[in-house]
CSV table of C-alpha atoms and ligand atoms in Angstrom, one decimal:
chain,number,residue,atom,x,y,z
O,1,MET,CA,58.4,-118.2,-164.2
O,2,PRO,CA,59.3,-118.4,-167.9
O,3,PHE,CA,56.9,-119.7,-170.6
O,4,HIS,CA,58.9,-122.7,-171.5
O,5,SER,CA,58.5,-124.2,-168.0
O,6,LEU,CA,54.7,-124.5,-168.7
O,7,GLY,CA,55.3,-127.4,-171.1
O,8,LEU,CA,54.9,-125.4,-174.4
O,9,ASP,CA,56.9,-126.2,-177.5
O,10,ALA,CA,59.9,-124.0,-178.4
O,11,SER,CA,58.2,-122.5,-181.5
O,12,LEU,CA,55.2,-121.4,-179.5
O,13,VAL,CA,57.4,-119.9,-176.8
O,14,ARG,CA,59.4,-118.0,-179.4
O,15,ALA,CA,56.2,-116.7,-181.1
O,16,ALA,CA,54.9,-115.5,-177.7
O,17,THR,CA,58.3,-113.8,-176.9
O,18,GLU,CA,58.3,-112.1,-180.2
O,19,LYS,CA,54.9,-110.7,-179.5
O,20,GLY,CA,56.4,-109.2,-176.3
O,21,TYR,CA,55.0,-111.8,-173.9
O,22,LEU,CA,58.1,-112.2,-171.8
O,23,ALA,CA,56.5,-114.1,-168.9
O,24,PRO,CA,53.1,-115.7,-168.6
O,25,THR,CA,50.3,-113.8,-166.8
O,26,ALA,CA,48.5,-115.4,-163.8
O,27,ILE,CA,45.8,-117.1,-165.9
O,28,GLN,CA,48.4,-118.4,-168.3
O,29,ARG,CA,50.5,-119.9,-165.5
O,30,GLU,CA,47.4,-121.7,-164.1
O,31,ALA,CA,45.5,-122.6,-167.2
O,32,ILE,CA,48.2,-123.8,-169.7
O,33,PRO,CA,49.5,-126.9,-168.0
O,34,PRO,CA,46.0,-128.5,-167.3
O,35,ILE,CA,44.8,-127.6,-170.8
O,36,LEU,CA,47.8,-129.3,-172.3
O,37,GLN,CA,46.9,-132.4,-170.2
O,38,GLY,CA,43.5,-132.4,-171.8
O,39,ARG,CA,41.5,-131.3,-168.7
O,40,ASP,CA,38.3,-129.3,-168.8
O,41,LEU,CA,38.6,-125.8,-167.5
O,42,LEU,CA,36.4,-123.2,-166.0
O,43,GLY,CA,38.1,-119.8,-166.2
O,44,ALA,CA,36.7,-116.8,-164.3
O,45,ALA,CA,38.6,-114.0,-166.1
O,46,GLU,CA,38.1,-110.8,-167.9
O,47,THR,CA,39.5,-109.5,-171.1
O,48,GLY,CA,42.8,-108.0,-170.2
O,49,SER,CA,44.0,-111.0,-168.1
O,50,GLY,CA,45.8,-112.6,-171.0
O,51,LYS,CA,43.0,-115.3,-171.3
O,52,THR,CA,43.2,-115.5,-175.2
O,53,ALA,CA,46.8,-116.8,-175.1
O,54,ALA,CA,46.0,-118.9,-172.0
O,55,PHE,CA,43.7,-121.1,-174.2
O,56,SER,CA,45.3,-120.4,-177.6
O,57,LEU,CA,48.9,-121.6,-176.8
O,58,PRO,CA,47.9,-125.1,-175.4
O,59,LEU,CA,45.2,-125.5,-178.1
O,60,LEU,CA,47.7,-124.8,-180.9
O,61,GLN,CA,50.2,-127.3,-179.3
O,62,ARG,CA,47.5,-130.0,-179.2
O,63,VAL,CA,46.3,-129.4,-182.7
O,64,ALA,CA,49.8,-129.1,-184.2
O,65,GLY,CA,50.8,-132.3,-182.5
O,66,GLN,CA,48.5,-134.3,-184.8
O,67,SER,CA,50.1,-136.5,-187.4
O,68,PRO,CA,51.3,-134.4,-190.3
O,69,THR,CA,49.9,-136.9,-192.8
O,70,ALA,CA,46.4,-137.0,-191.4
O,71,PRO,CA,43.8,-135.2,-193.5
O,72,ARG,CA,42.8,-131.7,-192.3
O,73,ARG,CA,39.8,-132.0,-189.9
O,74,LEU,CA,38.3,-129.4,-187.7
O,75,GLN,CA,39.9,-130.1,-184.3
O,76,ALA,CA,39.1,-127.0,-182.2
O,77,LEU,CA,36.2,-124.7,-182.1
O,78,VAL,CA,36.2,-121.3,-180.3
O,79,LEU,CA,32.8,-119.6,-179.9
O,80,VAL,CA,32.8,-115.9,-179.2
O,81,PRO,CA,30.0,-113.4,-178.8
O,82,THR,CA,31.0,-110.6,-181.2
O,83,ARG,CA,32.7,-110.2,-184.6
O,84,GLU,CA,35.4,-107.9,-183.0
O,85,LEU,CA,36.3,-110.6,-180.6
O,86,ALA,CA,36.4,-113.3,-183.3
O,87,ALA,CA,38.7,-111.1,-185.4
O,88,GLN,CA,40.9,-110.4,-182.4
O,89,VAL,CA,41.2,-114.0,-181.2
O,90,GLY,CA,41.9,-115.1,-184.8
O,91,GLU,CA,44.7,-112.5,-185.2
O,92,SER,CA,46.2,-113.4,-181.9
O,93,MET,CA,46.1,-117.2,-182.6
O,94,ARG,CA,47.6,-116.8,-186.1
O,95,SER,CA,50.5,-114.8,-184.8
O,96,LEU,CA,51.1,-117.4,-182.0
O,97,ALA,CA,50.9,-120.2,-184.6
O,98,ARG,CA,53.3,-118.5,-187.0
O,99,LEU,CA,56.4,-120.5,-186.2
O,100,LEU,CA,54.9,-123.9,-185.8
O,101,PRO,CA,56.6,-126.6,-187.9
O,102,ARG,CA,53.3,-127.6,-189.5
O,103,PRO,CA,51.3,-124.6,-190.7
O,104,LEU,CA,47.8,-124.7,-189.3
O,105,LYS,CA,44.7,-123.3,-191.0
O,106,ILE,CA,42.8,-121.0,-188.6
O,107,ALA,CA,39.4,-119.9,-189.9
O,108,VAL,CA,37.5,-116.9,-188.5
O,109,ALA,CA,33.8,-116.5,-189.2
O,110,PHE,CA,31.3,-113.9,-188.1
O,111,GLY,CA,27.9,-112.6,-189.2
O,112,GLY,CA,27.1,-109.1,-190.6
O,113,VAL,CA,29.2,-109.6,-193.7
O,114,SER,CA,28.7,-111.7,-196.8
O,115,ILE,CA,29.1,-115.4,-196.2
O,116,ASN,CA,30.8,-116.1,-199.6
O,117,PRO,CA,34.4,-115.2,-198.8
O,118,GLN,CA,34.1,-117.3,-195.6
O,119,LEU,CA,32.8,-120.2,-197.7
O,120,MET,CA,35.7,-119.8,-200.0
O,121,ALA,CA,38.2,-119.6,-197.2
O,122,LEU,CA,36.9,-122.9,-195.8
O,123,ARG,CA,37.5,-124.9,-199.0
O,124,GLY,CA,39.9,-127.7,-198.0
O,125,GLY,CA,38.7,-127.4,-194.4
O,126,ALA,CA,40.3,-125.8,-191.4
O,127,ASP,CA,42.1,-127.0,-188.3
O,128,ILE,CA,40.7,-124.4,-185.9
O,129,ALA,CA,37.6,-122.3,-186.3
O,130,ILE,CA,36.8,-119.1,-184.3
O,131,ALA,CA,33.2,-118.1,-184.9
O,132,THR,CA,30.1,-116.3,-183.6
O,133,PRO,CA,27.4,-119.0,-183.1
O,134,GLY,CA,24.9,-117.8,-185.8
O,135,ARG,CA,27.4,-117.7,-188.6
O,136,LEU,CA,28.9,-121.0,-187.5
O,137,LEU,CA,25.5,-122.7,-187.9
O,138,ASP,CA,25.1,-121.0,-191.4
O,139,LEU,CA,28.4,-122.5,-192.4
O,140,VAL,CA,27.5,-125.9,-191.2
O,141,GLU,CA,24.2,-125.7,-193.1
O,142,HIS,CA,26.2,-124.8,-196.3
O,143,ARG,CA,28.3,-127.9,-195.6
O,144,ALA,CA,31.4,-125.7,-195.4
O,145,LEU,CA,32.3,-127.0,-191.9
O,146,LYS,CA,31.7,-130.3,-190.1
O,147,LEU,CA,31.8,-130.4,-186.3
O,148,GLY,CA,32.0,-134.1,-185.8
O,149,SER,CA,35.8,-134.2,-185.3
O,150,VAL,CA,36.1,-131.3,-182.8
O,151,ALA,CA,38.3,-132.4,-179.9
O,152,THR,CA,38.3,-129.1,-178.0
O,153,LEU,CA,35.5,-126.6,-177.5
O,154,VAL,CA,36.2,-123.1,-176.1
O,155,LEU,CA,33.4,-120.8,-175.0
O,156,ASP,CA,35.0,-117.3,-174.7
O,157,GLU,CA,33.1,-114.6,-172.8
O,158,ALA,CA,30.3,-117.1,-172.2
O,159,ASP,CA,28.2,-114.6,-170.2
O,160,ARG,CA,28.2,-112.3,-173.3
O,161,LEU,CA,27.1,-115.2,-175.5
O,162,PHE,CA,24.0,-115.4,-173.3
O,163,ASP,CA,23.5,-111.7,-172.9
O,164,LEU,CA,23.5,-111.3,-176.7
O,165,GLY,CA,20.8,-114.1,-177.1
O,166,PHE,CA,23.0,-116.9,-178.4
O,167,ALA,CA,21.6,-119.6,-176.0
O,168,ASP,CA,19.6,-121.4,-178.7
O,169,GLU,CA,22.4,-121.4,-181.2
O,170,LEU,CA,24.7,-122.7,-178.6
O,171,GLY,CA,22.4,-125.6,-177.8
O,172,ARG,CA,22.2,-126.5,-181.5
O,173,ILE,CA,26.0,-126.4,-181.8
O,174,LEU,CA,26.6,-128.5,-178.8
O,175,ALA,CA,24.3,-131.2,-180.3
O,176,LEU,CA,26.5,-131.4,-183.4
O,177,LEU,CA,29.7,-131.9,-181.4
O,178,PRO,CA,31.2,-135.3,-180.5
O,179,GLU,CA,30.4,-136.3,-176.9
O,180,ARG,CA,33.9,-137.0,-176.0
O,181,ARG,CA,35.8,-133.7,-176.1
O,182,GLN,CA,37.7,-131.2,-174.0
O,183,ASN,CA,35.7,-128.1,-172.9
O,184,LEU,CA,37.1,-124.8,-171.8
O,185,LEU,CA,34.7,-122.1,-170.6
O,186,PHE,CA,35.7,-118.5,-169.9
O,187,SER,CA,33.4,-116.0,-168.4
O,188,ALA,CA,33.8,-112.7,-166.5
O,189,THR,CA,30.6,-113.2,-164.5
O,190,PHE,CA,28.6,-116.3,-163.4
O,191,PRO,CA,24.9,-115.7,-163.5
O,192,ALA,CA,22.6,-118.8,-163.0
O,193,ALA,CA,22.5,-119.6,-166.7
O,194,ILE,CA,26.3,-119.8,-166.9
O,195,GLN,CA,26.6,-121.8,-163.8
O,196,SER,CA,24.2,-124.4,-165.1
O,197,LEU,CA,25.9,-124.4,-168.5
O,198,ALA,CA,29.2,-125.0,-166.7
O,199,GLU,CA,27.8,-127.9,-164.7
O,200,SER,CA,26.3,-129.6,-167.7
O,201,LEU,CA,29.3,-129.0,-170.1
O,202,LEU,CA,32.4,-129.5,-168.0
O,203,HIS,CA,33.7,-132.8,-166.6
O,204,ASP,CA,35.7,-132.5,-163.4
O,205,PRO,CA,37.0,-129.1,-164.5
O,206,VAL,CA,40.1,-127.3,-163.2
O,207,ARG,CA,39.0,-123.9,-161.9
O,208,VAL,CA,41.1,-120.9,-162.5
O,209,GLU,CA,40.1,-117.5,-161.1
O,210,VAL,CA,41.7,-114.2,-161.8
O,211,GLU,CA,40.2,-111.5,-159.7
O,212,ALA,CA,39.1,-108.4,-161.6
O,213,GLY,CA,41.6,-105.6,-161.1
O,214,ALA,CA,44.1,-107.9,-159.4
O,215,VAL,CA,45.5,-109.1,-162.6
O,216,GLU,CA,48.6,-107.1,-163.0
O,217,GLU,CA,49.1,-104.3,-160.5
O,218,PRO,CA,49.2,-101.3,-160.8
O,219,ALA,CA,46.8,-101.4,-163.6
O,220,ILE,CA,44.1,-98.8,-163.8
O,221,LEU,CA,43.9,-95.4,-162.1
O,222,GLN,CA,40.2,-94.6,-161.7
O,223,ARG,CA,39.1,-91.0,-161.6
O,224,ALA,CA,35.7,-89.3,-161.6
O,225,ILE,CA,35.1,-85.7,-162.5
O,226,ALA,CA,32.0,-83.8,-161.5
O,227,VAL,CA,30.8,-81.8,-164.5
O,228,ASP,CA,27.5,-80.5,-165.8
O,229,ALA,CA,26.1,-82.7,-168.5
O,230,GLY,CA,26.0,-79.9,-171.0
O,231,ARG,CA,29.7,-79.2,-170.6
O,232,ARG,CA,31.1,-82.7,-171.1
O,233,THR,CA,32.2,-82.2,-174.7
O,234,GLN,CA,34.1,-79.1,-173.8
O,235,LEU,CA,35.7,-81.0,-170.9
O,236,LEU,CA,36.6,-83.9,-173.1
O,237,ARG,CA,38.2,-81.5,-175.7
O,238,HIS,CA,40.2,-79.9,-172.9
O,239,LEU,CA,41.4,-83.3,-171.5
O,240,VAL,CA,42.3,-84.6,-174.9
O,241,LYS,CA,44.3,-81.5,-175.7
O,242,THR,CA,46.0,-81.3,-172.3
O,243,GLY,CA,46.1,-84.9,-171.1
O,244,GLY,CA,49.0,-86.0,-173.3
O,245,TRP,CA,47.1,-89.2,-174.3
O,246,THR,CA,48.1,-90.7,-177.6
O,247,ARG,CA,44.8,-92.5,-177.8
O,248,VAL,CA,41.5,-92.3,-175.9
O,249,LEU,CA,38.5,-94.6,-176.1
O,250,VAL,CA,35.4,-92.6,-175.1
O,251,PHE,CA,32.2,-94.4,-174.2
O,252,VAL,CA,28.7,-93.0,-174.9
O,253,ALA,CA,25.2,-94.4,-174.4
O,254,THR,CA,23.9,-94.2,-178.0
O,255,LYS,CA,25.0,-94.4,-181.7
O,256,PHE,CA,23.6,-90.9,-182.1
O,257,ALA,CA,25.8,-89.6,-179.3
O,258,ALA,CA,28.9,-91.4,-180.7
O,259,GLU,CA,28.3,-89.5,-184.0
O,260,ILE,CA,27.7,-86.1,-182.4
O,261,VAL,CA,30.6,-86.2,-180.0
O,262,ALA,CA,33.0,-87.5,-182.6
O,263,ASP,CA,31.8,-84.7,-184.9
O,264,LYS,CA,32.3,-82.0,-182.3
O,265,LEU,CA,35.8,-83.2,-181.6
O,266,ARG,CA,36.6,-83.2,-185.3
O,267,LYS,CA,35.4,-79.6,-185.6
O,268,ALA,CA,37.8,-78.8,-182.7
O,269,GLY,CA,40.7,-80.2,-184.8
O,270,ILE,CA,40.9,-83.5,-183.0
O,271,ASP,CA,41.2,-86.8,-185.0
O,272,ALA,CA,38.1,-88.6,-183.8
O,273,GLU,CA,35.9,-91.4,-185.2
O,274,PRO,CA,32.6,-92.9,-184.0
O,275,PHE,CA,32.4,-96.6,-183.6
O,276,HIS,CA,29.1,-98.4,-183.2
O,277,GLY,CA,26.9,-101.3,-184.5
O,278,GLU,CA,25.3,-99.4,-187.3
O,279,LEU,CA,28.6,-98.7,-189.2
O,280,SER,CA,29.5,-101.1,-192.0
O,281,GLN,CA,31.9,-103.9,-191.1
O,282,GLY,CA,34.4,-102.3,-193.5
O,283,LYS,CA,34.2,-98.9,-191.7
O,284,ARG,CA,34.5,-100.6,-188.3
O,285,SER,CA,37.6,-102.5,-189.3
O,286,GLN,CA,39.1,-99.3,-190.8
O,287,VAL,CA,38.5,-97.3,-187.6
O,288,LEU,CA,40.0,-100.0,-185.5
O,289,ALA,CA,43.0,-100.3,-187.7
O,290,ASP,CA,43.5,-96.6,-187.7
O,291,PHE,CA,43.1,-96.4,-183.9
O,292,LYS,CA,45.7,-99.3,-183.4
O,293,ALA,CA,48.1,-97.5,-185.8
O,294,GLU,CA,47.6,-94.2,-183.9
O,295,ARG,CA,46.2,-92.5,-187.0
O,296,VAL,CA,43.1,-91.7,-185.0
O,297,GLN,CA,43.4,-90.3,-181.5
O,298,VAL,CA,39.9,-90.6,-180.2
O,299,VAL,CA,37.3,-93.3,-180.8
O,300,VAL,CA,33.8,-92.6,-179.5
O,301,ALA,CA,32.1,-95.9,-179.0
O,302,THR,CA,28.9,-97.5,-177.7
O,303,ASP,CA,29.2,-100.5,-175.3
O,304,LEU,CA,28.3,-103.2,-177.7
O,305,ALA,CA,30.7,-102.2,-180.4
O,306,ALA,CA,33.5,-101.7,-178.1
O,307,ARG,CA,33.3,-105.0,-176.2
O,308,GLY,CA,36.4,-107.0,-176.6
O,309,ILE,CA,38.3,-104.2,-178.4
O,310,ASP,CA,41.9,-104.8,-177.6
O,311,VAL,CA,44.3,-102.1,-178.4
O,312,ALA,CA,47.6,-102.6,-176.8
O,313,ARG,CA,48.7,-99.9,-174.3
O,314,LEU,CA,45.5,-97.9,-174.5
O,315,PRO,CA,46.4,-95.0,-172.1
O,316,ALA,CA,42.9,-93.7,-171.4
O,317,VAL,CA,39.2,-94.6,-171.3
O,318,VAL,CA,36.6,-92.0,-170.7
O,319,ASN,CA,33.0,-92.6,-169.6
O,320,TYR,CA,31.3,-89.7,-171.2
O,321,ASP,CA,28.0,-91.3,-170.4
O,322,LEU,CA,28.1,-93.6,-167.4
O,323,PRO,CA,27.5,-97.3,-168.2
O,324,ARG,CA,24.1,-98.7,-167.3
O,325,SER,CA,25.5,-101.5,-165.2
O,326,PRO,CA,28.4,-101.9,-162.7
O,327,VAL,CA,29.6,-104.9,-164.8
O,328,ASP,CA,29.7,-102.8,-167.9
O,329,TYR,CA,31.8,-100.3,-165.9
O,330,LEU,CA,34.4,-103.1,-165.3
O,331,HIS,CA,34.3,-104.1,-169.0
O,332,ARG,CA,34.8,-100.5,-170.1
O,333,ILE,CA,37.7,-99.7,-167.8
O,334,GLY,CA,39.3,-103.0,-168.7
O,335,ARG,CA,40.1,-101.5,-172.1
O,336,THR,CA,42.9,-99.6,-170.5
O,337,GLY,CA,45.8,-100.7,-168.4
O,338,ARG,CA,46.1,-104.0,-170.4
O,339,ALA,CA,48.4,-106.7,-169.2
O,340,GLY,CA,50.4,-104.8,-166.6
O,341,GLU,CA,50.4,-101.4,-168.5
O,342,SER,CA,49.1,-98.5,-166.5
O,343,GLY,CA,46.1,-96.5,-167.7
O,344,VAL,CA,43.5,-94.1,-166.6
O,345,ALA,CA,39.8,-94.6,-166.6
O,346,LEU,CA,37.9,-91.3,-166.2
O,347,SER,CA,34.2,-91.0,-165.6
O,348,PHE,CA,32.2,-87.8,-166.1
O,349,VAL,CA,29.7,-87.5,-163.3
O,350,PRO,CA,27.0,-84.9,-163.9
O,351,PRO,CA,25.0,-84.0,-160.8
O,352,ALA,CA,22.0,-85.9,-162.1
O,353,SER,CA,24.1,-89.1,-162.5
O,354,GLU,CA,25.7,-88.9,-159.0
O,355,ALA,CA,23.3,-91.5,-157.5
O,356,HIS,CA,23.9,-93.9,-160.4
O,357,PHE,CA,27.7,-93.6,-160.0
O,358,ARG,CA,27.4,-94.2,-156.3
O,359,LEU,CA,25.6,-97.4,-157.1
O,360,ILE,CA,28.3,-98.5,-159.4
O,361,GLU,CA,30.9,-97.7,-156.7
O,362,LYS,CA,29.0,-99.6,-154.1
O,363,ARG,CA,28.5,-102.7,-156.3
O,364,GLN,CA,32.2,-102.8,-157.2
O,365,GLY,CA,33.5,-101.9,-153.7
O,366,LEU,CA,35.0,-98.7,-155.1
O,367,ASN,CA,35.5,-95.3,-153.7
O,368,VAL,CA,36.5,-92.9,-156.4
O,369,PRO,CA,36.9,-89.3,-155.2
O,370,ARG,CA,35.0,-86.7,-157.2
O,371,GLU,CA,37.3,-84.1,-158.7
O,372,ARG,CA,36.3,-80.6,-159.8
O,373,LEU,CA,38.4,-79.1,-162.5
O,374,ALA,CA,39.0,-75.3,-162.6
O,375,GLY,CA,36.6,-73.8,-165.2
O,376,PHE,CA,34.4,-76.9,-165.3
O,377,GLU,CA,32.9,-76.9,-161.8
O,378,PRO,CA,29.3,-78.0,-162.0
O,379,VAL,CA,26.7,-75.4,-161.5
O,380,GLU,CA,23.6,-77.6,-162.1
O,381,ALA,CA,21.8,-78.1,-158.9
O,382,PRO,CA,23.2,-81.2,-157.1
O,383,GLU,CA,20.8,-84.0,-157.0
O,384,VAL,CA,19.7,-83.8,-153.4
O,385,ALA,CA,19.3,-80.1,-153.4
O,386,ALA,CA,17.5,-80.3,-156.7
O,387,ASP,CA,14.4,-81.2,-154.8
O,388,LEU,CA,14.5,-77.7,-153.3
O,389,ALA,CA,16.0,-75.6,-156.0
O,390,PRO,CA,14.0,-73.5,-158.4
O,391,VAL,CA,13.6,-75.0,-161.8
O,392,PRO,CA,14.6,-72.5,-164.4
O,393,GLY,CA,11.6,-71.2,-166.4
O,394,THR,CA,9.1,-73.2,-164.4
O,395,GLY,CA,8.3,-70.7,-161.7
O,396,GLY,CA,9.5,-73.1,-159.0
O,397,ILE,CA,9.7,-71.5,-155.6
O,398,LYS,CA,12.8,-72.0,-153.5
O,399,GLY,CA,11.9,-73.8,-150.3
O,400,LYS,CA,8.8,-75.3,-151.7
O,401,ARG,CA,9.1,-79.0,-152.4
O,402,PRO,CA,8.5,-79.5,-156.2
O,403,SER,CA,5.7,-81.6,-157.4
O,404,LYS,CA,6.2,-84.7,-159.6
O,405,LYS,CA,5.4,-82.4,-162.6
O,406,ASP,CA,8.1,-79.9,-161.5
O,407,LYS,CA,10.6,-82.8,-161.3
O,408,LEU,CA,9.7,-84.0,-164.8
O,409,ARG,CA,10.1,-80.5,-166.2
O,410,ALA,CA,13.5,-80.2,-164.5
O,411,ALA,CA,14.6,-83.5,-166.0
O,412,ALA,CA,13.5,-82.3,-169.5
O,413,VAL,CA,15.4,-79.0,-169.0
O,414,ALA,CA,18.5,-80.9,-167.9
O,415,ALA,CA,18.2,-83.3,-170.9
O,416,ALA,CA,17.8,-80.3,-173.3
O,417,ALA,CA,20.9,-78.6,-171.7
O,418,ALA,CA,22.9,-81.8,-172.2
O,419,GLU,CA,22.0,-81.9,-175.9
O,420,ARG,CA,23.4,-78.4,-176.4
T,1,LIG,P1,43.4,-110.8,-173.4
T,1,LIG,O1,43.0,-110.9,-171.9
T,1,LIG,O2,43.6,-112.2,-173.9
T,1,LIG,O3,42.5,-110.0,-174.1
T,1,LIG,O4,44.8,-110.1,-173.4
T,1,LIG,C1,45.0,-108.8,-173.0
T,1,LIG,C2,46.3,-108.2,-173.5
T,1,LIG,O5,47.4,-108.7,-172.9
T,1,LIG,C3,46.5,-108.3,-175.0
T,1,LIG,O6,46.9,-107.1,-175.5
T,1,LIG,C4,47.6,-109.3,-175.1
T,1,LIG,O7,48.4,-109.1,-176.3
T,1,LIG,C5,48.4,-109.1,-173.9
T,1,LIG,N1,49.1,-110.2,-173.3
T,1,LIG,C6,48.6,-111.5,-173.2
T,1,LIG,N2,49.5,-112.3,-172.6
T,1,LIG,C7,50.6,-111.5,-172.3
T,1,LIG,C8,51.8,-111.8,-171.6
T,1,LIG,N3,52.2,-113.0,-171.2
T,1,LIG,N4,52.7,-110.7,-171.5
T,1,LIG,C9,52.4,-109.5,-172.0
T,1,LIG,N5,51.2,-109.2,-172.6
T,1,LIG,C10,50.3,-110.2,-172.7
């Protein structure tokens, strides 16, 4: 099915085609016609499904359809959880709006940077605003934005808005919006808070569901490599050098680990940069731009910073540290194999993390075979046998079940080994 049969204007179809969108994705096919009709919509979809264009294209058409002589008023508001997602949605929307006969002003606002340039940019108003909730309220308080004319509200990654503690801000924003408006809510997961938000916010919504992983087959090859915790950096170096990947996004558990691992890779002659919440906004934008332009081969990131990162055709994602939750696992691997491209998602599974990875597999209905790579076979005691194995340097006796203290010591030894 071509884009133009969805009821979109020729200039939007052309902009989409020029971006390389030759045919709509599943969510675009299902969501664009009802949004154009003004219906409310509940979208169960992940990043990677094409959801940004699914709401941006009809939104742009509705906003651009206003009388060209009418004064500029804020007509659409897109709320997003993170600054990266705000920047990304803004960039995508501007490029889709590029060929519209009437130029639209699309404002992007997020916290963590000075408010002044955003205040300046909002002089003369905007047609569409894409913002994180806290900064949006700041701008309203500064009288840089008025929400009384918003005709369409989009909540993007609504579950993350709640996870990141934006529920109060959201309530305050909703109170400032006109009662009659179109509401579009997109979320990857539907915990109770999101369900009740959807019930109170949406009127007779069209429901669109795109199953995780079923978006564009074949998308992501999932692999798991059994390796000792202390040898993960060596293994990563080996894979980056031999894998033929132009770019790799590596996930670690902490900002500290992001710095250390990136540093070790750099010392091995690999272009690597850390990416986490403690870097300045300027540095983060620079790293992302370099990564997109293939000037940096490896980005070592924490979960929060990497959420919503969209780098076209990312060939590989590596879970150096496993994610804490099965849902985060999905979010992480969704960074590769975007929109029909194939990609590989590789998880390092040290013996002590085996049980955790099994839990992730169970929750996601997966069965990822453990691979052992020659030269990197794990020698740490496997988890079950660990109960019986002697603990180095602790005088543990084989065959004797270790005490709780022995186990604590073993964990400390393993953690120290992992640091090396
Ligand atoms: P999203 O789920 O909105 O984050 O989009 C995921 C990726 O798919 C982005 O890199 C988009 O540029 C790309 N994309 C969105 N729609 C299409 C399409 N119809 N054809 C090809 N790529 C697309």
